[in-house]
Amino acid sequence: MKKNIYKKIYKKIKKYHDIVIVRHVGADPDALASQIGLRDVILNTFSNKNVYAVGLPSSKFKYVGVLDKTCDINYKNALLIILDTPDKKRIDGADPSMFKESIKIDHHPFVEKISDLEWIDDTASSTCQLILDLIFHTSLQINDEIAKKLYMGIVADTNRFLFRYTSEKTFTLVSKLLQKTHIDFPSLYDNLYMRSLKEIKFQGYLLSKLEVTENGFGYVKITEEDLQKYDVDAGTAGNMIDRFNYIDEVYAWGFFAEDVKHENIRGYIRSRGPIINDIASEFHGGGHIYASGARFHDFDEVDSIIEKLDARCHTYCLEKDL
Ligand code: AMP
């Protein structure tokens, strides 16, 4: 079945003249790069097709590439490809039932079936890794620009090849990518890792406010006042969550930032051991087993998840004899 999936996906891509590619709401570099990379590799291979990558643009990640503003096709004859999205409610900008056929390619744990053809590998480091795998198993034609995007997505989602799902396969595919194309990969890090001084100051503030429970759950509650003081937004906290890894006393951690625009609280949760995504799902969120998110109505709800995550850290410590 696995070997066939590349062929099956390629056949569908080949068959359709009109293709729309979407990803999850709240775009991140892996979601955007896989979406734009797949669009461009299809167009590079089949120049006569109409292929659109749509959804809300992200000014923060505009260096990844440009999305399509319009999508002037009849959906009833088109193929929809959903990337990096486990469930229907998280799709940004398309309803699969409006399309003739749909494909899902994702590395999140399975939540629900939303497409006719689904390729889910939750051991893959990133959706860009899956796209690269697809390209190298089919006649899709990569070029340097596409290679850059896919490389950025993999680097971003693995946090520079640091996270657990970075595997032999990740390195093999990246090695092949670097052999086949000529990308100056160190120059790509300027976009991914450059920060402003105010962000660094905010990071210092977060570190000073980090509360750690007896069982090793670390958290910071961030108010609108804090955000205003440092002139940053709720999303800035999310950009920093991975930098709080490898603190000896902290097994899992979360930032909970007031989001005035959406009138709720945005939670970013990470772990280096205890599983967290089932707890995030209980609060209408979700994600990967060690990287999840959710939105909360108020800080009382945030306190409830902190309690549950603390209990999960407690169980983890008992299991691991820590
Ligand atoms: P983030 O903390 O935004 O980097 O997200 C980490 C992971 O959790 C990603 O896989 C997201 O797709 C997922 N995630 C974040 N927020 C939500 C949410 N409200 N509902 C479901 N999944 C989410």
mmCIF file of C-alpha atoms and ligand atoms in Angstrom:
data_model
loop_
_atom_site.group_PDB
_atom_site.id
_atom_site.type_symbol
_atom_site.label_atom_id
_atom_site.label_comp_id
_atom_site.label_asym_id
_atom_site.label_seq_id
_atom_site.Cartn_x
_atom_site.Cartn_y
_atom_site.Cartn_z
ATOM 1 C CA MET A 1 0.000 0.000 0.000
ATOM 2 C CA LYS A 2 2.738 2.472 1.063
ATOM 3 C CA LYS A 3 4.718 2.121 -2.172
ATOM 4 C CA ASN A 4 1.555 2.571 -4.165
ATOM 5 C CA ILE A 5 0.547 5.784 -2.475
ATOM 6 C CA TYR A 6 3.114 7.815 -4.429
ATOM 7 C CA LYS A 7 1.787 6.384 -7.683
ATOM 8 C CA LYS A 8 -1.833 6.936 -6.669
ATOM 9 C CA ILE A 9 -1.245 10.570 -5.741
ATOM 10 C CA TYR A 10 0.801 11.226 -8.876
ATOM 11 C CA LYS A 11 -1.910 9.691 -11.069
ATOM 12 C CA LYS A 12 -4.549 11.999 -9.575
ATOM 13 C CA ILE A 13 -2.316 15.038 -10.034
ATOM 14 C CA LYS A 14 -1.688 14.035 -13.634
ATOM 15 C CA LYS A 15 -5.401 13.483 -14.287
ATOM 16 C CA TYR A 16 -6.712 16.869 -13.139
ATOM 17 C CA HIS A 17 -6.301 20.105 -15.060
ATOM 18 C CA ASP A 18 -7.503 22.235 -12.126
ATOM 19 C CA ILE A 19 -5.961 21.707 -8.697
ATOM 20 C CA VAL A 20 -6.382 23.658 -5.450
ATOM 21 C CA ILE A 21 -3.949 23.195 -2.557
ATOM 22 C CA VAL A 22 -4.799 24.208 1.011
ATOM 23 C CA ARG A 23 -3.354 23.784 4.534
ATOM 24 C CA HIS A 24 -4.311 24.464 8.127
ATOM 25 C CA VAL A 25 -5.430 27.772 9.635
ATOM 26 C CA GLY A 26 -2.719 29.723 11.423
ATOM 27 C CA ALA A 27 -0.081 29.057 8.764
ATOM 28 C CA ASP A 28 3.452 28.100 9.777
ATOM 29 C CA PRO A 29 6.549 27.620 7.576
ATOM 30 C CA ASP A 30 6.031 23.854 7.067
ATOM 31 C CA ALA A 31 2.372 24.260 6.090
ATOM 32 C CA LEU A 32 3.100 27.157 3.723
ATOM 33 C CA ALA A 33 6.265 25.693 2.205
ATOM 34 C CA SER A 34 4.616 22.333 1.519
ATOM 35 C CA GLN A 35 1.637 24.093 -0.074
ATOM 36 C CA ILE A 36 3.680 26.474 -2.237
ATOM 37 C CA GLY A 37 6.337 23.827 -2.965
ATOM 38 C CA LEU A 38 3.739 21.323 -4.159
ATOM 39 C CA ARG A 39 1.998 23.946 -6.323
ATOM 40 C CA ASP A 40 5.284 24.949 -7.925
ATOM 41 C CA VAL A 41 6.516 21.407 -8.508
ATOM 42 C CA ILE A 42 3.243 20.512 -10.249
ATOM 43 C CA LEU A 43 3.475 23.636 -12.425
ATOM 44 C CA ASN A 44 7.139 22.925 -13.142
ATOM 45 C CA THR A 45 6.167 19.459 -14.371
ATOM 46 C CA PHE A 46 2.843 20.237 -16.080
ATOM 47 C CA SER A 47 2.978 23.855 -17.259
ATOM 48 C CA ASN A 48 -0.509 23.747 -18.799
ATOM 49 C CA LYS A 49 -2.352 23.020 -15.529
ATOM 50 C CA ASN A 50 -4.156 25.523 -13.293
ATOM 51 C CA VAL A 51 -2.761 25.037 -9.791
ATOM 52 C CA TYR A 52 -3.644 27.350 -6.911
ATOM 53 C CA ALA A 53 -2.271 27.536 -3.370
ATOM 54 C CA VAL A 54 -4.874 29.425 -1.339
ATOM 55 C CA GLY A 55 -5.696 30.489 2.226
ATOM 56 C CA LEU A 56 -5.056 33.459 4.482
ATOM 57 C CA PRO A 57 -1.610 34.912 3.689
ATOM 58 C CA SER A 58 0.911 35.290 6.503
ATOM 59 C CA SER A 59 2.962 38.497 6.541
ATOM 60 C CA LYS A 60 5.374 36.988 9.050
ATOM 61 C CA PHE A 61 6.253 34.080 6.756
ATOM 62 C CA LYS A 62 5.985 35.895 3.414
ATOM 63 C CA TYR A 63 9.591 34.891 2.634
ATOM 64 C CA VAL A 64 8.314 31.328 2.075
ATOM 65 C CA GLY A 65 6.498 32.431 -1.085
ATOM 66 C CA VAL A 66 3.361 33.955 -2.501
ATOM 67 C CA LEU A 67 -0.115 32.438 -2.263
ATOM 68 C CA ASP A 68 -2.749 32.823 -4.962
ATOM 69 C CA LYS A 69 -5.326 35.529 -4.316
ATOM 70 C CA THR A 70 -7.907 34.199 -6.726
ATOM 71 C CA CYS A 71 -8.858 30.743 -7.801
ATOM 72 C CA ASP A 72 -10.882 31.074 -10.963
ATOM 73 C CA ILE A 73 -12.014 27.509 -11.610
ATOM 74 C CA ASN A 74 -15.058 25.305 -11.358
ATOM 75 C CA TYR A 75 -14.521 23.308 -8.139
ATOM 76 C CA LYS A 76 -16.841 20.567 -9.347
ATOM 77 C CA ASN A 77 -14.195 19.498 -11.876
ATOM 78 C CA ALA A 78 -11.190 20.134 -9.680
ATOM 79 C CA LEU A 79 -8.910 18.197 -7.345
ATOM 80 C CA LEU A 80 -8.389 19.496 -3.803
ATOM 81 C CA ILE A 81 -5.126 18.653 -2.006
ATOM 82 C CA ILE A 82 -5.188 19.266 1.759
ATOM 83 C CA LEU A 83 -1.766 19.469 3.394
ATOM 84 C CA ASP A 84 -0.665 19.356 7.047
ATOM 85 C CA THR A 85 -4.252 19.324 8.344
ATOM 86 C CA PRO A 86 -5.782 16.453 10.324
ATOM 87 C CA ASP A 87 -9.427 17.544 10.453
ATOM 88 C CA LYS A 88 -12.022 19.461 8.484
ATOM 89 C CA LYS A 89 -12.443 22.299 10.959
ATOM 90 C CA ARG A 90 -8.746 23.233 10.658
ATOM 91 C CA ILE A 91 -8.721 23.602 6.839
ATOM 92 C CA ASP A 92 -8.023 27.183 5.774
ATOM 93 C CA GLY A 93 -10.220 28.136 2.866
ATOM 94 C CA ALA A 94 -11.858 25.101 1.236
ATOM 95 C CA ASP A 95 -14.619 22.570 1.700
ATOM 96 C CA PRO A 96 -13.678 19.098 0.342
ATOM 97 C CA SER A 97 -17.309 18.295 -0.489
ATOM 98 C CA MET A 98 -17.327 21.061 -3.138
ATOM 99 C CA PHE A 99 -14.583 19.359 -5.159
ATOM 100 C CA LYS A 100 -14.720 16.433 -7.534
ATOM 101 C CA GLU A 101 -12.036 14.618 -5.548
ATOM 102 C CA SER A 102 -9.678 15.302 -2.667
ATOM 103 C CA ILE A 103 -6.359 14.078 -1.301
ATOM 104 C CA LYS A 104 -4.943 14.596 2.189
ATOM 105 C CA ILE A 105 -1.189 14.484 2.886
ATOM 106 C CA ASP A 106 -0.402 14.950 6.577
ATOM 107 C CA HIS A 107 1.997 14.158 9.393
ATOM 108 C CA HIS A 108 -0.393 14.827 12.307
ATOM 109 C CA PRO A 109 -1.870 11.891 14.210
ATOM 110 C CA PHE A 110 -5.108 10.769 12.520
ATOM 111 C CA VAL A 111 -8.206 12.684 13.633
ATOM 112 C CA GLU A 112 -10.820 12.056 10.929
ATOM 113 C CA LYS A 113 -11.118 11.009 7.295
ATOM 114 C CA ILE A 114 -11.790 14.089 5.172
ATOM 115 C CA SER A 115 -10.538 13.063 1.718
ATOM 116 C CA ASP A 116 -11.038 10.342 -0.877
ATOM 117 C CA LEU A 117 -7.346 9.459 -0.750
ATOM 118 C CA GLU A 118 -5.332 9.977 2.442
ATOM 119 C CA TRP A 119 -1.605 9.634 3.041
ATOM 120 C CA ILE A 120 -0.905 10.076 6.726
ATOM 121 C CA ASP A 121 2.474 9.373 8.251
ATOM 122 C CA ASP A 122 2.671 10.704 11.783
ATOM 123 C CA THR A 123 6.266 9.530 12.067
ATOM 124 C CA ALA A 124 7.324 12.004 9.362
ATOM 125 C CA SER A 125 9.138 15.078 10.632
ATOM 126 C CA SER A 126 7.123 17.488 8.511
ATOM 127 C CA THR A 127 4.721 17.758 5.606
ATOM 128 C CA CYS A 128 7.598 19.095 3.489
ATOM 129 C CA GLN A 129 9.380 15.785 4.100
ATOM 130 C CA LEU A 130 6.340 13.943 2.701
ATOM 131 C CA ILE A 131 6.253 16.217 -0.360
ATOM 132 C CA LEU A 132 9.948 15.610 -0.958
ATOM 133 C CA ASP A 133 9.384 11.864 -0.624
ATOM 134 C CA LEU A 134 6.543 12.104 -3.152
ATOM 135 C CA ILE A 135 8.722 14.075 -5.595
ATOM 136 C CA PHE A 136 11.582 11.562 -5.411
ATOM 137 C CA HIS A 137 9.201 8.630 -5.993
ATOM 138 C CA THR A 138 7.461 10.165 -9.019
ATOM 139 C CA SER A 139 8.221 12.146 -12.177
ATOM 140 C CA LEU A 140 7.550 15.498 -10.471
ATOM 141 C CA GLN A 141 10.361 17.879 -11.467
ATOM 142 C CA ILE A 142 12.034 19.832 -8.686
ATOM 143 C CA ASN A 143 14.162 22.967 -9.163
ATOM 144 C CA ASP A 144 16.301 25.094 -6.839
ATOM 145 C CA GLU A 145 13.493 27.473 -5.799
ATOM 146 C CA ILE A 146 11.200 24.591 -4.843
ATOM 147 C CA ALA A 147 14.085 22.860 -3.059
ATOM 148 C CA LYS A 148 14.686 25.971 -0.936
ATOM 149 C CA LYS A 149 11.087 26.078 0.217
ATOM 150 C CA LEU A 150 10.919 22.392 1.110
ATOM 151 C CA TYR A 151 14.248 22.592 2.936
ATOM 152 C CA MET A 152 12.961 25.573 4.980
ATOM 153 C CA GLY A 153 9.784 23.695 5.916
ATOM 154 C CA ILE A 154 11.764 20.667 7.119
ATOM 155 C CA VAL A 155 14.236 22.792 9.081
ATOM 156 C CA ALA A 156 11.417 24.784 10.692
ATOM 157 C CA ASP A 157 9.305 21.788 11.723
ATOM 158 C CA THR A 158 12.264 19.785 13.054
ATOM 159 C CA ASN A 159 13.734 22.845 14.804
ATOM 160 C CA ARG A 160 16.998 22.382 12.894
ATOM 161 C CA PHE A 161 16.878 18.550 12.973
ATOM 162 C CA LEU A 162 16.488 18.524 16.738
ATOM 163 C CA PHE A 163 13.038 17.052 17.288
ATOM 164 C CA ARG A 164 12.314 13.386 17.819
ATOM 165 C CA TYR A 165 10.723 12.736 14.413
ATOM 166 C CA THR A 166 13.914 13.736 12.640
ATOM 167 C CA SER A 167 14.892 10.334 11.264
ATOM 168 C CA GLU A 168 17.254 8.543 8.935
ATOM 169 C CA LYS A 169 14.629 9.155 6.275
ATOM 170 C CA THR A 170 14.720 12.919 6.924
ATOM 171 C CA PHE A 171 18.493 12.985 6.474
ATOM 172 C CA THR A 172 18.386 10.711 3.414
ATOM 173 C CA LEU A 173 15.818 12.914 1.687
ATOM 174 C CA VAL A 174 17.618 16.137 2.593
ATOM 175 C CA SER A 175 20.906 14.665 1.406
ATOM 176 C CA LYS A 176 19.318 13.735 -1.914
ATOM 177 C CA LEU A 177 17.802 17.219 -2.139
ATOM 178 C CA LEU A 178 21.214 18.825 -1.676
ATOM 179 C CA GLN A 179 22.766 16.484 -4.250
ATOM 180 C CA LYS A 180 20.089 17.168 -6.857
ATOM 181 C CA THR A 181 19.809 20.932 -6.430
ATOM 182 C CA HIS A 182 22.153 23.786 -5.635
ATOM 183 C CA ILE A 183 20.752 25.594 -2.655
ATOM 184 C CA ASP A 184 22.796 27.830 -0.425
ATOM 185 C CA PHE A 185 21.105 26.558 2.704
ATOM 186 C CA PRO A 186 22.898 28.660 5.364
ATOM 187 C CA SER A 187 21.493 31.826 3.721
ATOM 188 C CA LEU A 188 17.955 30.513 4.317
ATOM 189 C CA TYR A 189 18.470 30.686 8.079
ATOM 190 C CA ASP A 190 18.461 34.501 8.010
ATOM 191 C CA ASN A 191 14.760 34.429 7.241
ATOM 192 C CA LEU A 192 13.922 31.646 9.653
ATOM 193 C CA TYR A 193 15.909 32.790 12.677
ATOM 194 C CA MET A 194 16.430 36.567 12.554
ATOM 195 C CA ARG A 195 14.722 38.273 15.497
ATOM 196 C CA SER A 196 14.243 41.840 16.602
ATOM 197 C CA LEU A 197 15.698 43.132 19.829
ATOM 198 C CA LYS A 198 12.204 43.629 21.266
ATOM 199 C CA GLU A 199 11.480 39.919 20.724
ATOM 200 C CA ILE A 200 14.615 38.958 22.601
ATOM 201 C CA LYS A 201 13.628 41.275 25.441
ATOM 202 C CA PHE A 202 10.200 39.664 25.498
ATOM 203 C CA GLN A 203 11.865 36.240 25.602
ATOM 204 C CA GLY A 204 13.829 37.399 28.669
ATOM 205 C CA TYR A 205 10.562 38.498 30.257
ATOM 206 C CA LEU A 206 8.957 35.112 29.553
ATOM 207 C CA LEU A 207 11.897 33.334 31.129
ATOM 208 C CA SER A 208 11.637 35.533 34.220
ATOM 209 C CA LYS A 209 7.895 34.741 34.508
ATOM 210 C CA LEU A 210 8.151 30.985 33.932
ATOM 211 C CA GLU A 211 6.370 29.088 36.706
ATOM 212 C CA VAL A 212 7.339 25.444 37.152
ATOM 213 C CA THR A 213 5.115 23.021 39.067
ATOM 214 C CA GLU A 214 6.457 20.350 41.399
ATOM 215 C CA ASN A 215 5.907 17.761 38.642
ATOM 216 C CA GLY A 216 7.791 19.677 35.959
ATOM 217 C CA PHE A 217 5.129 21.540 33.999
ATOM 218 C CA GLY A 218 6.358 25.020 33.069
ATOM 219 C CA TYR A 219 4.007 27.796 32.046
ATOM 220 C CA VAL A 220 3.616 31.526 31.519
ATOM 221 C CA LYS A 221 0.286 33.364 31.398
ATOM 222 C CA ILE A 222 0.706 36.408 29.163
ATOM 223 C CA THR A 223 -1.740 39.303 29.375
ATOM 224 C CA GLU A 224 -2.541 41.939 26.755
ATOM 225 C CA GLU A 225 -0.760 44.421 29.030
ATOM 226 C CA ASP A 226 2.453 42.338 28.802
ATOM 227 C CA LEU A 227 2.161 42.207 25.009
ATOM 228 C CA GLN A 228 1.630 45.965 24.798
ATOM 229 C CA LYS A 229 4.555 46.671 27.095
ATOM 230 C CA TYR A 230 6.919 44.692 24.856
ATOM 231 C CA ASP A 231 5.150 45.770 21.651
ATOM 232 C CA VAL A 232 4.610 42.172 20.455
ATOM 233 C CA ASP A 233 1.516 40.080 19.636
ATOM 234 C CA ALA A 234 0.138 36.753 20.884
ATOM 235 C CA GLY A 235 1.873 34.965 17.989
ATOM 236 C CA THR A 236 5.296 36.143 19.175
ATOM 237 C CA ALA A 237 5.013 33.866 22.210
ATOM 238 C CA GLY A 238 4.427 30.982 19.814
ATOM 239 C CA ASN A 239 7.664 31.733 17.979
ATOM 240 C CA MET A 240 9.554 31.276 21.224
ATOM 241 C CA ILE A 241 7.975 28.182 22.694
ATOM 242 C CA ASP A 242 10.562 25.806 21.195
ATOM 243 C CA ARG A 243 13.416 27.758 22.740
ATOM 244 C CA PHE A 244 12.268 26.609 26.193
ATOM 245 C CA ASN A 245 13.233 23.000 25.478
ATOM 246 C CA TYR A 246 15.977 21.186 27.405
ATOM 247 C CA ILE A 247 15.363 22.774 30.788
ATOM 248 C CA ASP A 248 16.263 20.054 33.243
ATOM 249 C CA GLU A 249 13.320 20.628 35.610
ATOM 250 C CA VAL A 250 10.711 21.048 32.847
ATOM 251 C CA TYR A 251 9.170 18.050 31.026
ATOM 252 C CA ALA A 252 6.329 19.897 29.329
ATOM 253 C CA TRP A 253 5.589 23.598 29.015
ATOM 254 C CA GLY A 254 3.038 26.065 27.695
ATOM 255 C CA PHE A 255 2.572 29.742 26.913
ATOM 256 C CA PHE A 256 -0.938 31.136 27.236
ATOM 257 C CA ALA A 257 -1.283 34.538 25.597
ATOM 258 C CA GLU A 258 -4.307 36.823 25.542
ATOM 259 C CA ASP A 259 -5.417 37.403 21.948
ATOM 260 C CA VAL A 260 -7.597 40.498 21.973
ATOM 261 C CA LYS A 261 -8.277 40.315 18.236
ATOM 262 C CA HIS A 262 -9.850 36.864 18.557
ATOM 263 C CA GLU A 263 -11.223 37.558 22.063
ATOM 264 C CA ASN A 264 -9.648 34.424 23.510
ATOM 265 C CA ILE A 265 -6.401 33.025 24.844
ATOM 266 C CA ARG A 266 -3.967 31.267 22.520
ATOM 267 C CA GLY A 267 -2.142 28.322 24.040
ATOM 268 C CA TYR A 268 1.147 26.894 22.727
ATOM 269 C CA ILE A 269 2.139 23.630 24.400
ATOM 270 C CA ARG A 270 5.288 21.525 24.018
ATOM 271 C CA SER A 271 6.761 18.454 25.662
ATOM 272 C CA ARG A 272 9.963 16.463 25.750
ATOM 273 C CA GLY A 273 8.332 13.321 27.142
ATOM 274 C CA PRO A 274 4.722 13.383 28.382
ATOM 275 C CA ILE A 275 2.075 13.081 25.646
ATOM 276 C CA ILE A 276 0.063 16.294 25.440
ATOM 277 C CA ASN A 277 -2.139 16.302 22.330
ATOM 278 C CA ASP A 278 -5.002 14.289 23.875
ATOM 279 C CA ILE A 279 -5.224 16.890 26.653
ATOM 280 C CA ALA A 280 -5.162 19.740 24.093
ATOM 281 C CA SER A 281 -8.028 17.957 22.268
ATOM 282 C CA GLU A 282 -10.119 18.008 25.453
ATOM 283 C CA PHE A 283 -9.921 21.816 25.179
ATOM 284 C CA HIS A 284 -10.982 21.916 21.488
ATOM 285 C CA GLY A 285 -7.362 21.988 20.375
ATOM 286 C CA GLY A 286 -4.988 19.330 19.116
ATOM 287 C CA GLY A 287 -1.699 18.796 17.327
ATOM 288 C CA HIS A 288 1.219 16.383 17.567
ATOM 289 C CA ILE A 289 2.005 14.253 20.602
ATOM 290 C CA TYR A 290 4.794 16.617 21.709
ATOM 291 C CA ALA A 291 3.639 19.877 20.083
ATOM 292 C CA SER A 292 0.054 21.030 20.478
ATOM 293 C CA GLY A 293 -2.111 24.121 20.658
ATOM 294 C CA ALA A 294 -5.570 25.245 21.701
ATOM 295 C CA ARG A 295 -7.645 28.373 22.244
ATOM 296 C CA PHE A 296 -9.262 29.123 25.615
ATOM 297 C CA HIS A 297 -12.208 31.284 26.625
ATOM 298 C CA ASP A 298 -10.526 32.642 29.768
ATOM 299 C CA PHE A 299 -7.697 32.106 32.237
ATOM 300 C CA ASP A 300 -9.928 29.827 34.381
ATOM 301 C CA GLU A 301 -9.949 27.395 31.473
ATOM 302 C CA VAL A 302 -6.187 27.832 31.169
ATOM 303 C CA ASP A 303 -5.871 26.879 34.857
ATOM 304 C CA SER A 304 -7.833 23.681 34.133
ATOM 305 C CA ILE A 305 -5.455 22.599 31.366
ATOM 306 C CA ILE A 306 -2.420 23.498 33.486
ATOM 307 C CA GLU A 307 -3.800 21.188 36.181
ATOM 308 C CA LYS A 308 -4.231 18.353 33.668
ATOM 309 C CA LEU A 309 -0.821 18.844 32.100
ATOM 310 C CA ASP A 310 0.756 18.924 35.542
ATOM 311 C CA ALA A 311 -0.980 15.623 36.376
ATOM 312 C CA ARG A 312 0.332 14.166 33.095
ATOM 313 C CA CYS A 313 3.873 15.222 34.056
ATOM 314 C CA HIS A 314 3.339 13.551 37.437
ATOM 315 C CA THR A 315 2.369 10.246 35.771
ATOM 316 C CA TYR A 316 5.312 10.568 33.391
ATOM 317 C CA CYS A 317 7.756 11.052 36.287
ATOM 318 C CA LEU A 318 6.329 7.985 38.073
ATOM 319 C CA GLU A 319 6.607 5.880 34.892
ATOM 320 C CA LYS A 320 10.155 6.999 34.183
ATOM 321 C CA ASP A 321 11.208 6.963 37.815
ATOM 322 C CA LEU A 322 12.292 10.595 37.666
HETATM 323 P P1 AMP B 1 1.599 25.769 17.372
HETATM 324 O O1 AMP B 1 1.706 25.774 18.854
HETATM 325 O O2 AMP B 1 0.699 26.815 16.826
HETATM 326 O O3 AMP B 1 2.960 25.768 16.731
HETATM 327 O O4 AMP B 1 0.925 24.387 16.962
HETATM 328 C C1 AMP B 1 1.488 23.147 17.311
HETATM 329 C C2 AMP B 1 0.634 22.037 16.711
HETATM 330 O O5 AMP B 1 -0.671 22.090 17.284
HETATM 331 C C3 AMP B 1 0.418 22.166 15.196
HETATM 332 O O6 AMP B 1 0.381 20.866 14.667
HETATM 333 C C4 AMP B 1 -0.928 22.812 15.072
HETATM 334 O O7 AMP B 1 -1.575 22.452 13.882
HETATM 335 C C5 AMP B 1 -1.667 22.259 16.295
HETATM 336 N N1 AMP B 1 -2.647 23.223 16.808
HETATM 337 C C6 AMP B 1 -2.402 24.473 17.226
HETATM 338 N N2 AMP B 1 -3.529 25.085 17.618
HETATM 339 C C7 AMP B 1 -4.538 24.195 17.442
HETATM 340 C C8 AMP B 1 -5.945 24.232 17.646
HETATM 341 N N3 AMP B 1 -6.578 25.312 18.121
HETATM 342 N N4 AMP B 1 -6.659 23.122 17.331
HETATM 343 C C9 AMP B 1 -6.044 22.013 16.845
HETATM 344 N N5 AMP B 1 -4.719 21.918 16.632
HETATM 345 C C10 AMP B 1 -3.964 22.993 16.916
#
